[in-house]
C-alpha positions as MATLAB code, in Angstrom:
seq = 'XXXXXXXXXXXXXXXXXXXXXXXXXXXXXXXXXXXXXXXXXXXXXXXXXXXXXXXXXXXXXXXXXXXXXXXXXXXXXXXXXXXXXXXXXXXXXXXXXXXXXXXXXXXXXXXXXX';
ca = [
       0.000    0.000    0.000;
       2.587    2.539    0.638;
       3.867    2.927   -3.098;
       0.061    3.713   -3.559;
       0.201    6.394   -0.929;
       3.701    7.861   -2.008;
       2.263    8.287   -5.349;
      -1.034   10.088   -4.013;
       0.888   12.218   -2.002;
       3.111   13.346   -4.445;
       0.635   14.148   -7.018;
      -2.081   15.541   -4.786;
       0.106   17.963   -3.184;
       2.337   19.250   -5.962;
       5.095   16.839   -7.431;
       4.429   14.712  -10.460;
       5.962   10.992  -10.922;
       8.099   10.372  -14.473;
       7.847    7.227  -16.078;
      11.142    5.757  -17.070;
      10.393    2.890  -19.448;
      13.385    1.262  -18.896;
      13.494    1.616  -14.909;
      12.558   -1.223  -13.031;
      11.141   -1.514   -9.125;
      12.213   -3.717   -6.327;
      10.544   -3.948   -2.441;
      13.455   -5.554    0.195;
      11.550   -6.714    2.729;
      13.001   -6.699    5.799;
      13.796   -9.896    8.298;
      11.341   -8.772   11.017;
       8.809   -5.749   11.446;
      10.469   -2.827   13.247;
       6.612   -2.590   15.034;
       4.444   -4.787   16.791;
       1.073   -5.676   14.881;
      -2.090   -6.465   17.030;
      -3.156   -9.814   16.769;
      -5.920  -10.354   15.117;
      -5.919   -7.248   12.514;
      -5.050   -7.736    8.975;
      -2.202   -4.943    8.946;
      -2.663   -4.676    4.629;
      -6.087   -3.678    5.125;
      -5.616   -1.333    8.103;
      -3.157    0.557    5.873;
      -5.476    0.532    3.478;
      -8.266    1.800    5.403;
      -6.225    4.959    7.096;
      -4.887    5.410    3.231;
      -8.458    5.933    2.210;
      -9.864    8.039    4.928;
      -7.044   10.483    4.576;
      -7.096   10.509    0.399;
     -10.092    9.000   -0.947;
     -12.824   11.990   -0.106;
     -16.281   10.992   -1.673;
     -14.444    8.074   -3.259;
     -14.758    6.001    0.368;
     -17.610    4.172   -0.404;
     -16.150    2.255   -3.275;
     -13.664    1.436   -1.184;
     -16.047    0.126    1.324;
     -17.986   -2.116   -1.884;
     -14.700   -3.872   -2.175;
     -13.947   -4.259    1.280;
     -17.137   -4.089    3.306;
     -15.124   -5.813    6.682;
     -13.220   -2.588    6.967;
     -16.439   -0.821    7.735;
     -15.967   -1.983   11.035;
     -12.596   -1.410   11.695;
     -10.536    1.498   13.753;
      -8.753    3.542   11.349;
      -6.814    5.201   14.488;
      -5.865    8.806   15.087;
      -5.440   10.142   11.602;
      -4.869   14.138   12.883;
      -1.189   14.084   11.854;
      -1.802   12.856    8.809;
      -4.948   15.084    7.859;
      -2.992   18.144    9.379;
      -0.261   17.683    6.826;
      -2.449   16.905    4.720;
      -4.210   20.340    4.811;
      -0.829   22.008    6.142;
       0.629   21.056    2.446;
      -2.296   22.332    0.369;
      -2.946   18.983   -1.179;
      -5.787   18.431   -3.740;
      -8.490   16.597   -3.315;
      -8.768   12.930   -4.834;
     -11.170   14.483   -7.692;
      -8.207   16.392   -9.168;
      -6.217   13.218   -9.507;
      -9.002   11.251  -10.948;
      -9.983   14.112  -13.470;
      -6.715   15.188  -14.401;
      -4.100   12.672  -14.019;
      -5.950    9.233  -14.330;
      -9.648    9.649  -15.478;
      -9.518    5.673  -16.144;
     -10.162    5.618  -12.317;
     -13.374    7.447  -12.732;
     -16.378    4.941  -11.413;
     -18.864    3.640  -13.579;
     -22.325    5.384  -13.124;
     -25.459    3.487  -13.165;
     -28.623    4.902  -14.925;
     -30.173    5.674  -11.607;
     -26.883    7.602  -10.621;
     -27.883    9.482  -14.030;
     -31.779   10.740  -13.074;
];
C-alpha cells in the first residue's frame, strides 16, 4: 500500500511521478517488522483503510464495496496525517481522478444518471 500512498501524495500535493520505461522496481523486505502488529488485525487492510480516509474523499464508499469488513474497523488517530495533509495544500482525490488518471473514474449506473 505505501507505493500507492507515495504516489497520491506526491501528485495531490504538488510533485508529479516520471515514467522511465526502462526503470525497473524492487521492495526488500526486511527480516522482522520494526513494530508490533495487534493480533488479530489484517495490517494490509488497516493501511489501506487509514490510506483511504485520509485521500479518498467521496471516493470512500467504493472502497467500502470492495472491502465491506473494513467498515468496522478502527482507522486510528489520523490528525497528523490530515494536518499535513491540509498544512501542504494537497488536492483533493477528484483532481487526480480528473486530471491525471480519469480511467479511475467509477462507472455510473442509470439511476446515478436521473
Amino acid at each position: 500500500m505505501e507505493y500507492i500512498l507515495t504516489n497520491f501524495q506526491i501528485w495531490l500535493c504538488g510533485g508529479s511521478v516520471l515514467v522511465a520505461p526502462c526503470s525497473h522496481v524492487g521492495h526488500i523486505f526486511r527480516m522482522r517488522r520494526p513494530y508490533k502488529s495487534i493480533p488479530g488485525r489484517d495490517s494490509n487492510l488497516y493501511n489501506s483503510l487509514r490510506t483511504v480516509k485520509v485521500w479518498f474523499d467521496d471516493y470512500e464508499k467504493y472502497f467500502y464495496e470492495k472491502r465491506p469488513e473494513a467498515k468496522e474497523m478502527d482507522a486510528g488517530d489520523l490528525s497528523e496525517r490530515l494536518e499535513l495533509k491540509k498544512k501542504l495544500n494537497c488536492k483533493p482525490i477528484r483532481w487526480f481522478i480528473d486530471e491525471i488518471c480519469p480511467e479511475l473514474q467509477p462507472k455510473r449506473t442509470l439511476h446515478e444518471d436521473l
